[in-house]
Each structure stands twice: as structure tokens, then as C-alpha cells.
Amino acid sequence: MGTLNLGTNGKIQATNIDLSAAWSNAPSGTIITTATGELGTAFSTSSDSGVDTGLTTSALVRKLPGGTTSGTSKIIITLTGGCRSADSSSGQDVTELHRSANGGSYSMLDYMDSQYRGDTYWLPHSGMCIDTGGSAGTSFVYKIYQRSRGAGTTIHFMNDVGGVTGSVYLIAQEIVN
């Protein structure tokens, strides 16, 4: 392990630090790469099939192979913020996480969050998924799709209520196991 010293001129100087070390040597829990996406404009649908919301992360290139053991990593994907709502109580608001690998087509990875209430509502998104797939060097892009299960009800994935609604964020972080 190297030492990080403050030099006499107040600048940080590195001594005996191996900058070519593998990411697998990083301490467990180290975030080694991040990709983000933000949606600040209104989006709604009444389709019973998943519809692309326009919320997409930048590309995240895996540094380690996916897995759950030492020397691997997981990607934690978080969906948060914004204001979701529905025009009536007859449909279920379902948010789907889709993933593209190396520029290929998107496929559904998991459900991120859903909501079914007996009335209209205004709530932020709150969802999480752990992705352990892929090998080192795989480039992933994550995208959110929305559907109105049962159709007929307009589901607002991002709704500006009174001009005080913040953006919806999609964050993917690769973390060493």
C-alpha cells in the first residue's frame, strides 16, 4: 500500500502508489463508475404496454465482471424524485427498468416501482434494482419505461404540479463486492 504525503509546498505528493492496480483490489463498497440520467419534462401514458419515458442513463462501462463474489461488482440502479400521479383510481402505475448491452436492443430487467391507490395521488418515484450481469468491458445503458396496467387511466410518470416539481433521476453505480 502506498503513502499519500503533503509536500513542503502544500501540494499532495504520491509515493509508492501503484496506479496500474486492478479494480478488484479496491475495498469492498468502492464506487468505481457512475452513469446518470435526468428527466425534467412532463411525460404521461395510458398504454398497457411499456412506453419509453425518455429517462435514460449515459453509458456505464463495467470495470469488473458482474457477480456477488470477491473480484466482481454489482451495479445498483436507483430511480428517485419527480412527481408521479394518475387521473383516476382505476389503473396501476407500473415503472419498468430496461437495459441495453453494447448498443443492442433494450430488454426489461426488472420493475422499479409501482403504485395503485383508491384515489388520485402525487408521489415521488422510489425504486432500486441490483444488476449483477455482464462481463468487464460491457457497456450498459439503462432506460425507464412506463405503463398503465389495465389501461384506460392516464399515468403521469413526470407531472409538474404547481410549478414546484423536481426532476426524476436515474442513477447507476458500479460497486466493488
XYZ file of C-alpha atoms in Angstrom:
177
model
C 0.000 0.000 0.000
C 1.378 3.416 -0.923
C 1.520 6.563 1.129
C -0.015 9.929 0.316
C 2.008 12.818 1.741
C 1.637 16.569 1.841
C 4.782 18.103 0.379
C 6.597 21.074 1.815
C 4.899 23.357 -0.701
C 1.418 22.236 0.464
C 0.750 20.109 -2.626
C -0.186 16.458 -2.385
C 2.590 14.124 -3.499
C 2.156 10.403 -4.142
C 4.861 7.982 -3.029
C 4.873 4.260 -3.907
C 1.308 4.207 -5.221
C 0.639 1.561 -7.869
C -1.705 3.290 -10.331
C -1.860 0.148 -12.503
C -3.530 -1.956 -9.793
C -6.724 -3.792 -10.723
C -10.146 -2.545 -9.600
C -10.602 -5.911 -7.886
C -8.053 -4.681 -5.323
C -10.309 -1.763 -4.399
C -12.001 -2.045 -1.000
C -15.466 -3.591 -0.928
C -18.119 -0.893 -1.343
C -15.964 1.347 -3.543
C -17.981 3.082 -6.276
C -15.860 2.701 -9.397
C -18.083 4.175 -12.094
C -21.390 6.035 -12.332
C -23.898 6.839 -15.085
C -26.854 9.185 -14.650
C -29.977 10.403 -16.392
C -32.468 13.171 -15.631
C -35.989 13.921 -16.853
C -37.435 17.321 -16.017
C -40.248 17.476 -18.573
C -43.755 16.077 -18.307
C -44.455 12.544 -19.552
C -47.667 10.523 -19.362
C -49.246 7.449 -20.946
C -52.429 5.388 -20.821
C -50.896 2.401 -22.649
C -50.933 -1.061 -21.061
C -47.573 -1.737 -22.763
C -44.332 -0.172 -21.539
C -43.650 3.191 -23.209
C -40.207 4.845 -23.296
C -40.304 7.853 -20.934
C -37.136 9.445 -22.291
C -35.304 8.883 -18.979
C -32.032 7.177 -19.915
C -28.601 6.973 -18.300
C -25.357 7.716 -20.052
C -23.295 4.602 -20.869
C -21.769 2.750 -17.933
C -18.788 0.597 -18.946
C -18.258 -2.206 -16.428
C -14.777 -2.240 -14.872
C -15.194 -5.676 -13.216
C -17.217 -8.755 -14.151
C -20.674 -8.856 -12.633
C -21.348 -11.160 -9.734
C -21.657 -11.438 -5.981
C -18.219 -12.773 -5.011
C -14.814 -11.225 -4.381
C -13.251 -9.725 -7.523
C -16.662 -8.895 -9.026
C -19.076 -5.989 -8.781
C -22.746 -5.142 -8.823
C -24.493 -2.205 -10.422
C -27.044 -0.514 -8.193
C -29.678 1.376 -10.177
C -31.775 3.954 -8.324
C -34.881 5.807 -9.553
C -35.876 8.763 -7.414
C -37.628 12.120 -7.394
C -40.140 13.818 -9.609
C -43.888 13.691 -9.146
C -45.938 10.748 -10.372
C -49.710 10.810 -10.448
C -52.803 9.352 -12.077
C -56.029 10.857 -13.392
C -58.230 8.248 -11.710
C -58.121 5.250 -9.389
C -58.818 2.521 -11.958
C -55.275 1.759 -13.162
C -51.963 0.625 -11.740
C -48.937 2.846 -12.376
C -46.023 0.499 -13.266
C -42.412 1.588 -13.876
C -40.100 -0.789 -15.758
C -36.286 -0.766 -15.918
C -34.849 -1.766 -19.298
C -31.195 -2.371 -20.185
C -29.146 -2.310 -23.381
C -25.752 -4.062 -23.527
C -23.102 -2.891 -26.004
C -25.592 -0.891 -28.066
C -28.034 -3.786 -28.509
C -31.796 -3.642 -28.144
C -33.377 -2.873 -24.791
C -34.922 -5.633 -22.714
C -36.758 -5.424 -19.427
C -34.532 -6.060 -16.420
C -36.957 -5.510 -13.526
C -39.862 -3.475 -12.154
C -38.592 -0.332 -10.420
C -41.728 0.826 -8.647
C -45.484 0.763 -8.976
C -48.445 2.429 -7.405
C -52.100 1.553 -7.064
C -54.320 3.724 -4.928
C -58.024 4.235 -4.495
C -57.745 7.884 -5.474
C -55.546 10.249 -7.395
C -52.132 10.928 -5.868
C -48.902 12.897 -6.186
C -45.838 10.978 -5.065
C -42.121 10.870 -5.934
C -40.556 7.809 -7.532
C -38.656 5.441 -5.271
C -37.124 2.343 -6.828
C -33.953 0.292 -6.794
C -32.525 -2.668 -8.692
C -29.235 -4.595 -8.391
C -27.716 -5.807 -11.670
C -25.011 -8.489 -11.411
C -24.926 -9.350 -15.130
C -22.261 -8.736 -17.728
C -18.530 -9.044 -18.053
C -15.807 -6.425 -17.637
C -15.892 -4.013 -20.582
C -19.646 -4.396 -21.221
C -21.289 -1.031 -21.884
C -24.736 -0.758 -20.281
C -27.378 1.909 -20.807
C -30.452 1.867 -18.558
C -33.828 3.276 -19.579
C -37.198 3.691 -17.876
C -40.491 2.618 -19.448
C -43.935 3.383 -18.015
C -47.254 1.604 -18.352
C -50.808 1.942 -17.140
C -51.669 -1.621 -16.142
C -55.263 -2.208 -17.068
C -55.086 0.755 -19.460
C -57.682 3.484 -19.636
C -56.112 5.577 -16.847
C -53.618 8.291 -17.711
C -50.488 7.747 -15.652
C -48.154 10.708 -15.263
C -44.573 9.446 -14.900
C -43.398 13.036 -14.508
C -46.036 15.613 -13.648
C -45.408 19.304 -12.965
C -47.774 20.132 -10.113
C -47.986 23.848 -9.420
C -44.539 24.507 -10.885
C -42.740 23.019 -7.871
C -41.924 19.518 -9.094
C -38.268 18.491 -9.323
C -36.741 16.190 -11.933
C -36.772 12.382 -11.899
C -33.259 10.904 -11.648
C -31.936 7.527 -12.783
C -28.535 6.674 -11.290
C -26.436 3.554 -11.994
C -23.327 2.936 -9.869
C -20.887 0.034 -10.193
C -19.742 -1.046 -6.730
C -16.973 -3.489 -5.785
C -18.195 -6.575 -3.881
